[in-house]
Amino acid sequence: MSRRIEIVEVGPRDGLQNEKTLLEVGQKLEMIQRLEAAGARRMEVVSFVNPKRVPQMAGAEEIMAALPRKEGRSRIGLVLNLRGWERCLDAGCDEANLVVCASDGFGIRNQGASVDEQIITMANIMGVRRKEDPPVTVTVSVAFGCPFDGEVPEERVVEIVKAAADLRVAEIALADTIGVADPWMVRRRVELAKKAAGHVPLRLHFHDTRNTGLANAYAGVEAGVDILDASVGGLGGCPFAPNATGNIGTEDLVYMLERGGFETGYDLGKLIEIGNWAAGLLGKRASSALSQAGGFPMTVPVAVP
């Protein structure tokens, strides 16, 4: 039996938050529904941020209200603070993904809070969370480098991971928000994070700014991580991270993994279509390699890990 890699689709959130073109709620809903039809089972669909600061993320409550609960589906809401957590609860999200920045420079610009202040916020949210509330996952952003503070010490990342694990969050992600990681750094930080996280599962989130995204994903899988974020069409970027480009494309990641004998549960042909369709709505071309190269008749895997 081949190893299954879970891909969390972040296109409706991370894929859209840095685009000049603002999609309507109906267009976002169609994107979500198409992605679920293509195999997405966990998806970051909304962000509970101030729409004045990030207008691309407006309409979060409307989107959640229009998505009926479905067995085997998890619709995730991004949360930055206690107010965001409250909105996430009221909207009925299946999961909350709380962001903790690994540098003061990025944290202050992105969330108006230092690293220490964000750790306190994380503790406060976990302190008020009830058993019946949705699980909280934590994403450590700029875990491999910051556009303002430069190199991020691995000790800082480990500190945040341990704090999150001690609070018993459901999952911890290391995010290369600006695409500066390399495979060797990924392996090292995954090994350290695993020790700090204990039994809490790890997830990885890569951007392809310097064309190392897939190599970093490969390194993470080789280091034992079974959960990866990706964005259809390679869409994405952060409005508070200068020059950060899109996430690794979901179709590129699926192609690489399934050619290697892994299972993902996605329909590659549908992903390519959705990536091109979504990019067209935004008035651009999908940046994923597969959307540009075209499909490939996948029959048997080339290699079985």
JSON list of C-alpha atoms in Angstrom, two decimals, residues 35-236:
[
{"chain": "A", "resi": 35, "resn": "LEU", "atom": "CA", "xyz": [-11.70, 22.23, -5.91]},
{"chain": "A", "resi": 36, "resn": "GLU", "atom": "CA", "xyz": [-13.77, 19.91, -3.75]},
{"chain": "A", "resi": 37, "resn": "ALA", "atom": "CA", "xyz": [-14.98, 18.17, -6.89]},
{"chain": "A", "resi": 38, "resn": "ALA", "atom": "CA", "xyz": [-11.31, 17.73, -7.84]},
{"chain": "A", "resi": 39, "resn": "GLY", "atom": "CA", "xyz": [-10.54, 15.99, -4.56]},
{"chain": "A", "resi": 40, "resn": "ALA", "atom": "CA", "xyz": [-9.86, 18.69, -1.96]},
{"chain": "A", "resi": 41, "resn": "ARG", "atom": "CA", "xyz": [-10.94, 17.47, 1.47]},
{"chain": "A", "resi": 42, "resn": "ARG", "atom": "CA", "xyz": [-9.21, 20.08, 3.66]},
{"chain": "A", "resi": 43, "resn": "MET", "atom": "CA", "xyz": [-9.23, 23.61, 2.32]},
{"chain": "A", "resi": 44, "resn": "GLU", "atom": "CA", "xyz": [-8.45, 27.07, 3.66]},
{"chain": "A", "resi": 45, "resn": "VAL", "atom": "CA", "xyz": [-11.47, 28.92, 2.34]},
{"chain": "A", "resi": 46, "resn": "VAL", "atom": "CA", "xyz": [-11.64, 32.21, 4.27]},
{"chain": "A", "resi": 47, "resn": "SER", "atom": "CA", "xyz": [-9.55, 34.60, 6.33]},
{"chain": "A", "resi": 48, "resn": "PHE", "atom": "CA", "xyz": [-10.93, 36.50, 9.31]},
{"chain": "A", "resi": 49, "resn": "VAL", "atom": "CA", "xyz": [-8.86, 39.61, 8.88]},
{"chain": "A", "resi": 50, "resn": "ASN", "atom": "CA", "xyz": [-9.86, 43.25, 8.60]},
{"chain": "A", "resi": 51, "resn": "PRO", "atom": "CA", "xyz": [-11.25, 43.67, 5.03]},
{"chain": "A", "resi": 52, "resn": "LYS", "atom": "CA", "xyz": [-10.00, 47.26, 5.04]},
{"chain": "A", "resi": 53, "resn": "ARG", "atom": "CA", "xyz": [-6.43, 45.95, 5.27]},
{"chain": "A", "resi": 54, "resn": "VAL", "atom": "CA", "xyz": [-6.96, 42.92, 3.02]},
{"chain": "A", "resi": 55, "resn": "PRO", "atom": "CA", "xyz": [-10.02, 43.61, 0.82]},
{"chain": "A", "resi": 56, "resn": "GLN", "atom": "CA", "xyz": [-9.40, 40.39, -1.13]},
{"chain": "A", "resi": 57, "resn": "MET", "atom": "CA", "xyz": [-10.60, 38.46, 1.94]},
{"chain": "A", "resi": 58, "resn": "ALA", "atom": "CA", "xyz": [-13.93, 40.28, 2.36]},
{"chain": "A", "resi": 59, "resn": "GLY", "atom": "CA", "xyz": [-17.09, 38.17, 2.54]},
{"chain": "A", "resi": 60, "resn": "ALA", "atom": "CA", "xyz": [-15.79, 35.43, 4.85]},
{"chain": "A", "resi": 61, "resn": "GLU", "atom": "CA", "xyz": [-19.07, 35.04, 6.73]},
{"chain": "A", "resi": 62, "resn": "GLU", "atom": "CA", "xyz": [-21.09, 34.99, 3.49]},
{"chain": "A", "resi": 63, "resn": "ILE", "atom": "CA", "xyz": [-18.88, 32.26, 2.06]},
{"chain": "A", "resi": 64, "resn": "MET", "atom": "CA", "xyz": [-19.18, 30.05, 5.14]},
{"chain": "A", "resi": 65, "resn": "ALA", "atom": "CA", "xyz": [-22.94, 30.58, 5.28]},
{"chain": "A", "resi": 66, "resn": "ALA", "atom": "CA", "xyz": [-23.23, 29.36, 1.68]},
{"chain": "A", "resi": 67, "resn": "LEU", "atom": "CA", "xyz": [-21.18, 26.19, 2.29]},
{"chain": "A", "resi": 68, "resn": "PRO", "atom": "CA", "xyz": [-23.31, 23.38, 3.72]},
{"chain": "A", "resi": 69, "resn": "ARG", "atom": "CA", "xyz": [-21.56, 21.06, 6.15]},
{"chain": "A", "resi": 70, "resn": "LYS", "atom": "CA", "xyz": [-20.33, 17.92, 4.42]},
{"chain": "A", "resi": 71, "resn": "GLU", "atom": "CA", "xyz": [-18.98, 14.71, 5.88]},
{"chain": "A", "resi": 72, "resn": "GLY", "atom": "CA", "xyz": [-15.31, 14.31, 5.09]},
{"chain": "A", "resi": 73, "resn": "ARG", "atom": "CA", "xyz": [-14.82, 18.01, 4.30]},
{"chain": "A", "resi": 74, "resn": "SER", "atom": "CA", "xyz": [-12.98, 20.52, 6.45]},
{"chain": "A", "resi": 75, "resn": "ARG", "atom": "CA", "xyz": [-13.33, 24.21, 5.65]},
{"chain": "A", "resi": 76, "resn": "ILE", "atom": "CA", "xyz": [-10.59, 26.17, 7.40]},
{"chain": "A", "resi": 77, "resn": "GLY", "atom": "CA", "xyz": [-10.63, 29.80, 8.49]},
{"chain": "A", "resi": 78, "resn": "LEU", "atom": "CA", "xyz": [-7.42, 31.77, 8.97]},
{"chain": "A", "resi": 79, "resn": "VAL", "atom": "CA", "xyz": [-7.20, 33.55, 12.33]},
{"chain": "A", "resi": 80, "resn": "LEU", "atom": "CA", "xyz": [-4.72, 36.17, 13.56]},
{"chain": "A", "resi": 81, "resn": "ASN", "atom": "CA", "xyz": [-6.17, 37.17, 16.93]},
{"chain": "A", "resi": 82, "resn": "LEU", "atom": "CA", "xyz": [-8.94, 36.61, 19.46]},
{"chain": "A", "resi": 83, "resn": "ARG", "atom": "CA", "xyz": [-11.43, 38.63, 17.40]},
{"chain": "A", "resi": 84, "resn": "GLY", "atom": "CA", "xyz": [-10.66, 36.45, 14.38]},
{"chain": "A", "resi": 85, "resn": "TRP", "atom": "CA", "xyz": [-11.19, 33.34, 16.51]},
{"chain": "A", "resi": 86, "resn": "GLU", "atom": "CA", "xyz": [-14.60, 34.61, 17.60]},
{"chain": "A", "resi": 87, "resn": "ARG", "atom": "CA", "xyz": [-15.59, 35.32, 14.00]},
{"chain": "A", "resi": 88, "resn": "CYS", "atom": "CA", "xyz": [-14.35, 31.87, 12.99]},
{"chain": "A", "resi": 89, "resn": "LEU", "atom": "CA", "xyz": [-16.56, 30.26, 15.65]},
{"chain": "A", "resi": 90, "resn": "ASP", "atom": "CA", "xyz": [-19.62, 32.30, 14.68]},
{"chain": "A", "resi": 91, "resn": "ALA", "atom": "CA", "xyz": [-19.12, 31.48, 11.00]},
{"chain": "A", "resi": 92, "resn": "GLY", "atom": "CA", "xyz": [-19.07, 27.73, 11.66]},
{"chain": "A", "resi": 93, "resn": "CYS", "atom": "CA", "xyz": [-15.64, 26.82, 10.30]},
{"chain": "A", "resi": 94, "resn": "ASP", "atom": "CA", "xyz": [-14.49, 23.23, 10.72]},
{"chain": "A", "resi": 95, "resn": "GLU", "atom": "CA", "xyz": [-10.98, 24.32, 11.68]},
{"chain": "A", "resi": 96, "resn": "ALA", "atom": "CA", "xyz": [-9.17, 27.48, 12.71]},
{"chain": "A", "resi": 97, "resn": "ASN", "atom": "CA", "xyz": [-5.65, 28.07, 11.44]},
{"chain": "A", "resi": 98, "resn": "LEU", "atom": "CA", "xyz": [-3.90, 30.50, 13.76]},
{"chain": "A", "resi": 99, "resn": "VAL", "atom": "CA", "xyz": [-0.81, 32.30, 12.45]},
{"chain": "A", "resi": 100, "resn": "VAL", "atom": "CA", "xyz": [2.19, 33.01, 14.69]},
{"chain": "A", "resi": 101, "resn": "CYS", "atom": "CA", "xyz": [5.03, 34.87, 12.98]},
{"chain": "A", "resi": 102, "resn": "ALA", "atom": "CA", "xyz": [8.59, 33.76, 13.77]},
{"chain": "A", "resi": 103, "resn": "SER", "atom": "CA", "xyz": [10.02, 37.28, 13.60]},
{"chain": "A", "resi": 104, "resn": "ASP", "atom": "CA", "xyz": [9.10, 40.55, 15.26]},
{"chain": "A", "resi": 105, "resn": "GLY", "atom": "CA", "xyz": [9.58, 42.48, 12.03]},
{"chain": "A", "resi": 106, "resn": "PHE", "atom": "CA", "xyz": [7.01, 40.44, 10.14]},
{"chain": "A", "resi": 107, "resn": "GLY", "atom": "CA", "xyz": [4.68, 40.02, 13.10]},
{"chain": "A", "resi": 108, "resn": "ILE", "atom": "CA", "xyz": [4.40, 43.75, 13.70]},
{"chain": "A", "resi": 109, "resn": "ARG", "atom": "CA", "xyz": [3.69, 44.47, 10.02]},
{"chain": "A", "resi": 110, "resn": "ASN", "atom": "CA", "xyz": [1.38, 41.50, 9.49]},
{"chain": "A", "resi": 111, "resn": "GLN", "atom": "CA", "xyz": [-0.46, 41.36, 12.81]},
{"chain": "A", "resi": 112, "resn": "GLY", "atom": "CA", "xyz": [0.61, 44.37, 14.81]},
{"chain": "A", "resi": 113, "resn": "ALA", "atom": "CA", "xyz": [2.22, 42.13, 17.44]},
{"chain": "A", "resi": 114, "resn": "SER", "atom": "CA", "xyz": [5.65, 40.84, 18.41]},
{"chain": "A", "resi": 115, "resn": "VAL", "atom": "CA", "xyz": [6.43, 37.13, 18.57]},
{"chain": "A", "resi": 116, "resn": "ASP", "atom": "CA", "xyz": [5.99, 37.07, 22.35]},
{"chain": "A", "resi": 117, "resn": "GLU", "atom": "CA", "xyz": [2.65, 38.87, 22.06]},
{"chain": "A", "resi": 118, "resn": "GLN", "atom": "CA", "xyz": [1.47, 36.38, 19.43]},
{"chain": "A", "resi": 119, "resn": "ILE", "atom": "CA", "xyz": [2.39, 33.45, 21.67]},
{"chain": "A", "resi": 120, "resn": "ILE", "atom": "CA", "xyz": [0.28, 35.04, 24.41]},
{"chain": "A", "resi": 121, "resn": "THR", "atom": "CA", "xyz": [-2.60, 35.39, 21.93]},
{"chain": "A", "resi": 122, "resn": "MET", "atom": "CA", "xyz": [-2.24, 31.71, 21.02]},
{"chain": "A", "resi": 123, "resn": "ALA", "atom": "CA", "xyz": [-2.40, 30.78, 24.72]},
{"chain": "A", "resi": 124, "resn": "ASN", "atom": "CA", "xyz": [-5.46, 32.99, 25.21]},
{"chain": "A", "resi": 125, "resn": "ILE", "atom": "CA", "xyz": [-7.32, 31.38, 22.31]},
{"chain": "A", "resi": 126, "resn": "MET", "atom": "CA", "xyz": [-6.49, 27.87, 23.50]},
{"chain": "A", "resi": 127, "resn": "GLY", "atom": "CA", "xyz": [-7.52, 28.94, 26.98]},
{"chain": "A", "resi": 128, "resn": "VAL", "atom": "CA", "xyz": [-11.05, 29.91, 25.91]},
{"chain": "A", "resi": 129, "resn": "ARG", "atom": "CA", "xyz": [-11.49, 27.10, 23.39]},
{"chain": "A", "resi": 130, "resn": "ARG", "atom": "CA", "xyz": [-14.14, 24.57, 24.45]},
{"chain": "A", "resi": 131, "resn": "LYS", "atom": "CA", "xyz": [-14.14, 20.85, 23.63]},
{"chain": "A", "resi": 132, "resn": "GLU", "atom": "CA", "xyz": [-16.98, 21.34, 21.15]},
{"chain": "A", "resi": 133, "resn": "ASP", "atom": "CA", "xyz": [-15.15, 24.12, 19.31]},
{"chain": "A", "resi": 134, "resn": "PRO", "atom": "CA", "xyz": [-13.26, 23.44, 16.07]},
{"chain": "A", "resi": 135, "resn": "PRO", "atom": "CA", "xyz": [-9.66, 22.27, 16.33]},
{"chain": "A", "resi": 136, "resn": "VAL", "atom": "CA", "xyz": [-6.94, 24.90, 16.20]},
{"chain": "A", "resi": 137, "resn": "THR", "atom": "CA", "xyz": [-3.91, 24.42, 13.99]},
{"chain": "A", "resi": 138, "resn": "VAL", "atom": "CA", "xyz": [-0.96, 26.79, 14.18]},
{"chain": "A", "resi": 139, "resn": "THR", "atom": "CA", "xyz": [1.08, 28.02, 11.24]},
{"chain": "A", "resi": 140, "resn": "VAL", "atom": "CA", "xyz": [4.51, 29.42, 12.06]},
{"chain": "A", "resi": 141, "resn": "SER", "atom": "CA", "xyz": [4.97, 31.98, 9.30]},
{"chain": "A", "resi": 142, "resn": "VAL", "atom": "CA", "xyz": [8.40, 33.16, 8.03]},
{"chain": "A", "resi": 143, "resn": "ALA", "atom": "CA", "xyz": [9.80, 30.02, 9.66]},
{"chain": "A", "resi": 144, "resn": "PHE", "atom": "CA", "xyz": [12.68, 29.93, 7.17]},
{"chain": "A", "resi": 145, "resn": "GLY", "atom": "CA", "xyz": [13.42, 33.63, 6.70]},
{"chain": "A", "resi": 146, "resn": "CYS", "atom": "CA", "xyz": [11.89, 37.09, 7.05]},
{"chain": "A", "resi": 147, "resn": "PRO", "atom": "CA", "xyz": [11.79, 39.91, 4.47]},
{"chain": "A", "resi": 148, "resn": "PHE", "atom": "CA", "xyz": [12.46, 42.47, 7.21]},
{"chain": "A", "resi": 149, "resn": "ASP", "atom": "CA", "xyz": [14.64, 40.74, 9.83]},
{"chain": "A", "resi": 150, "resn": "GLY", "atom": "CA", "xyz": [16.52, 38.40, 7.49]},
{"chain": "A", "resi": 151, "resn": "GLU", "atom": "CA", "xyz": [17.56, 35.00, 8.80]},
{"chain": "A", "resi": 152, "resn": "VAL", "atom": "CA", "xyz": [15.21, 33.50, 11.39]},
{"chain": "A", "resi": 153, "resn": "PRO", "atom": "CA", "xyz": [17.06, 31.49, 14.07]},
{"chain": "A", "resi": 154, "resn": "GLU", "atom": "CA", "xyz": [15.97, 27.88, 14.26]},
{"chain": "A", "resi": 155, "resn": "GLU", "atom": "CA", "xyz": [15.81, 28.29, 18.05]},
{"chain": "A", "resi": 156, "resn": "ARG", "atom": "CA", "xyz": [12.99, 30.80, 17.62]},
{"chain": "A", "resi": 157, "resn": "VAL", "atom": "CA", "xyz": [11.03, 28.39, 15.43]},
{"chain": "A", "resi": 158, "resn": "VAL", "atom": "CA", "xyz": [11.52, 25.57, 17.93]},
{"chain": "A", "resi": 159, "resn": "GLU", "atom": "CA", "xyz": [10.36, 27.85, 20.75]},
{"chain": "A", "resi": 160, "resn": "ILE", "atom": "CA", "xyz": [7.08, 28.59, 18.97]},
{"chain": "A", "resi": 161, "resn": "VAL", "atom": "CA", "xyz": [6.54, 24.94, 18.01]},
{"chain": "A", "resi": 162, "resn": "LYS", "atom": "CA", "xyz": [7.08, 23.81, 21.60]},
{"chain": "A", "resi": 163, "resn": "ALA", "atom": "CA", "xyz": [4.73, 26.49, 22.93]},
{"chain": "A", "resi": 164, "resn": "ALA", "atom": "CA", "xyz": [2.04, 25.39, 20.47]},
{"chain": "A", "resi": 165, "resn": "ALA", "atom": "CA", "xyz": [2.55, 21.71, 21.31]},
{"chain": "A", "resi": 166, "resn": "ASP", "atom": "CA", "xyz": [2.36, 22.43, 25.05]},
{"chain": "A", "resi": 167, "resn": "LEU", "atom": "CA", "xyz": [-1.02, 24.09, 24.41]},
{"chain": "A", "resi": 168, "resn": "ARG", "atom": "CA", "xyz": [-2.16, 20.91, 22.63]},
{"chain": "A", "resi": 169, "resn": "VAL", "atom": "CA", "xyz": [-3.01, 22.40, 19.27]},
{"chain": "A", "resi": 170, "resn": "ALA", "atom": "CA", "xyz": [-4.17, 19.92, 16.64]},
{"chain": "A", "resi": 171, "resn": "GLU", "atom": "CA", "xyz": [-1.38, 20.49, 14.10]},
{"chain": "A", "resi": 172, "resn": "ILE", "atom": "CA", "xyz": [1.64, 22.72, 13.52]},
{"chain": "A", "resi": 173, "resn": "ALA", "atom": "CA", "xyz": [2.78, 24.03, 10.14]},
{"chain": "A", "resi": 174, "resn": "LEU", "atom": "CA", "xyz": [6.12, 25.55, 9.20]},
{"chain": "A", "resi": 175, "resn": "ALA", "atom": "CA", "xyz": [5.61, 28.16, 6.48]},
{"chain": "A", "resi": 176, "resn": "ASP", "atom": "CA", "xyz": [8.21, 29.49, 4.04]},
{"chain": "A", "resi": 177, "resn": "THR", "atom": "CA", "xyz": [6.22, 32.66, 3.54]},
{"chain": "A", "resi": 178, "resn": "ILE", "atom": "CA", "xyz": [8.68, 34.34, 1.17]},
{"chain": "A", "resi": 179, "resn": "GLY", "atom": "CA", "xyz": [10.20, 31.29, -0.52]},
{"chain": "A", "resi": 180, "resn": "VAL", "atom": "CA", "xyz": [13.76, 31.42, 0.83]},
{"chain": "A", "resi": 181, "resn": "ALA", "atom": "CA", "xyz": [14.14, 27.87, 2.16]},
{"chain": "A", "resi": 182, "resn": "ASP", "atom": "CA", "xyz": [16.33, 25.18, 0.69]},
{"chain": "A", "resi": 183, "resn": "PRO", "atom": "CA", "xyz": [15.89, 21.39, 1.03]},
{"chain": "A", "resi": 184, "resn": "TRP", "atom": "CA", "xyz": [18.69, 21.03, 3.57]},
{"chain": "A", "resi": 185, "resn": "MET", "atom": "CA", "xyz": [17.24, 23.74, 5.80]},
{"chain": "A", "resi": 186, "resn": "VAL", "atom": "CA", "xyz": [13.83, 22.11, 5.47]},
{"chain": "A", "resi": 187, "resn": "ARG", "atom": "CA", "xyz": [15.14, 18.74, 6.62]},
{"chain": "A", "resi": 188, "resn": "ARG", "atom": "CA", "xyz": [16.97, 20.28, 9.56]},
{"chain": "A", "resi": 189, "resn": "ARG", "atom": "CA", "xyz": [14.01, 22.35, 10.75]},
{"chain": "A", "resi": 190, "resn": "VAL", "atom": "CA", "xyz": [11.58, 19.48, 10.32]},
{"chain": "A", "resi": 191, "resn": "GLU", "atom": "CA", "xyz": [13.81, 17.26, 12.46]},
{"chain": "A", "resi": 192, "resn": "LEU", "atom": "CA", "xyz": [14.01, 19.92, 15.18]},
{"chain": "A", "resi": 193, "resn": "ALA", "atom": "CA", "xyz": [10.28, 20.68, 14.97]},
{"chain": "A", "resi": 194, "resn": "LYS", "atom": "CA", "xyz": [9.40, 17.00, 15.28]},
{"chain": "A", "resi": 195, "resn": "LYS", "atom": "CA", "xyz": [11.30, 16.75, 18.54]},
{"chain": "A", "resi": 196, "resn": "ALA", "atom": "CA", "xyz": [9.64, 19.90, 19.89]},
{"chain": "A", "resi": 197, "resn": "ALA", "atom": "CA", "xyz": [6.15, 18.95, 18.68]},
{"chain": "A", "resi": 198, "resn": "GLY", "atom": "CA", "xyz": [6.07, 15.45, 20.13]},
{"chain": "A", "resi": 199, "resn": "HIS", "atom": "CA", "xyz": [2.90, 13.73, 18.95]},
{"chain": "A", "resi": 200, "resn": "VAL", "atom": "CA", "xyz": [1.45, 16.85, 17.27]},
{"chain": "A", "resi": 201, "resn": "PRO", "atom": "CA", "xyz": [1.44, 16.34, 13.47]},
{"chain": "A", "resi": 202, "resn": "LEU", "atom": "CA", "xyz": [3.53, 18.67, 11.30]},
{"chain": "A", "resi": 203, "resn": "ARG", "atom": "CA", "xyz": [2.46, 20.37, 8.07]},
{"chain": "A", "resi": 204, "resn": "LEU", "atom": "CA", "xyz": [4.59, 22.34, 5.59]},
{"chain": "A", "resi": 205, "resn": "HIS", "atom": "CA", "xyz": [3.71, 25.42, 3.52]},
{"chain": "A", "resi": 206, "resn": "PHE", "atom": "CA", "xyz": [6.02, 26.51, 0.70]},
{"chain": "A", "resi": 207, "resn": "HIS", "atom": "CA", "xyz": [6.17, 29.41, -1.72]},
{"chain": "A", "resi": 208, "resn": "ASP", "atom": "CA", "xyz": [8.09, 29.09, -4.97]},
{"chain": "A", "resi": 209, "resn": "THR", "atom": "CA", "xyz": [9.68, 32.54, -5.11]},
{"chain": "A", "resi": 210, "resn": "ARG", "atom": "CA", "xyz": [13.14, 31.13, -5.83]},
{"chain": "A", "resi": 211, "resn": "ASN", "atom": "CA", "xyz": [12.06, 27.96, -7.66]},
{"chain": "A", "resi": 212, "resn": "THR", "atom": "CA", "xyz": [12.82, 25.68, -4.70]},
{"chain": "A", "resi": 213, "resn": "GLY", "atom": "CA", "xyz": [9.23, 24.99, -3.62]},
{"chain": "A", "resi": 214, "resn": "LEU", "atom": "CA", "xyz": [8.88, 21.45, -4.99]},
{"chain": "A", "resi": 215, "resn": "ALA", "atom": "CA", "xyz": [12.39, 20.51, -3.90]},
{"chain": "A", "resi": 216, "resn": "ASN", "atom": "CA", "xyz": [11.50, 21.70, -0.41]},
{"chain": "A", "resi": 217, "resn": "ALA", "atom": "CA", "xyz": [8.26, 19.70, -0.48]},
{"chain": "A", "resi": 218, "resn": "TYR", "atom": "CA", "xyz": [10.24, 16.61, -1.50]},
{"chain": "A", "resi": 219, "resn": "ALA", "atom": "CA", "xyz": [12.67, 17.20, 1.37]},
{"chain": "A", "resi": 220, "resn": "GLY", "atom": "CA", "xyz": [9.77, 17.51, 3.80]},
{"chain": "A", "resi": 221, "resn": "VAL", "atom": "CA", "xyz": [8.17, 14.28, 2.62]},
{"chain": "A", "resi": 222, "resn": "GLU", "atom": "CA", "xyz": [11.53, 12.49, 2.85]},
{"chain": "A", "resi": 223, "resn": "ALA", "atom": "CA", "xyz": [11.85, 13.83, 6.41]},
{"chain": "A", "resi": 224, "resn": "GLY", "atom": "CA", "xyz": [8.54, 12.20, 7.30]},
{"chain": "A", "resi": 225, "resn": "VAL", "atom": "CA", "xyz": [5.95, 14.98, 6.89]},
{"chain": "A", "resi": 226, "resn": "ASP", "atom": "CA", "xyz": [2.64, 13.73, 5.47]},
{"chain": "A", "resi": 227, "resn": "ILE", "atom": "CA", "xyz": [0.73, 17.02, 5.17]},
{"chain": "A", "resi": 228, "resn": "LEU", "atom": "CA", "xyz": [1.53, 19.82, 2.70]},
{"chain": "A", "resi": 229, "resn": "ASP", "atom": "CA", "xyz": [-0.19, 23.04, 1.69]},
{"chain": "A", "resi": 230, "resn": "ALA", "atom": "CA", "xyz": [-0.53, 24.00, -1.97]},
{"chain": "A", "resi": 231, "resn": "SER", "atom": "CA", "xyz": [-2.47, 26.47, -4.10]},
{"chain": "A", "resi": 232, "resn": "VAL", "atom": "CA", "xyz": [-4.13, 25.61, -7.40]},
{"chain": "A", "resi": 233, "resn": "GLY", "atom": "CA", "xyz": [-2.49, 27.33, -10.36]},
{"chain": "A", "resi": 234, "resn": "GLY", "atom": "CA", "xyz": [0.46, 28.35, -8.18]},
{"chain": "A", "resi": 235, "resn": "LEU", "atom": "CA", "xyz": [-1.56, 31.37, -7.08]},
{"chain": "A", "resi": 236, "resn": "GLY", "atom": "CA", "xyz": [-0.62, 33.20, -3.93]}
]
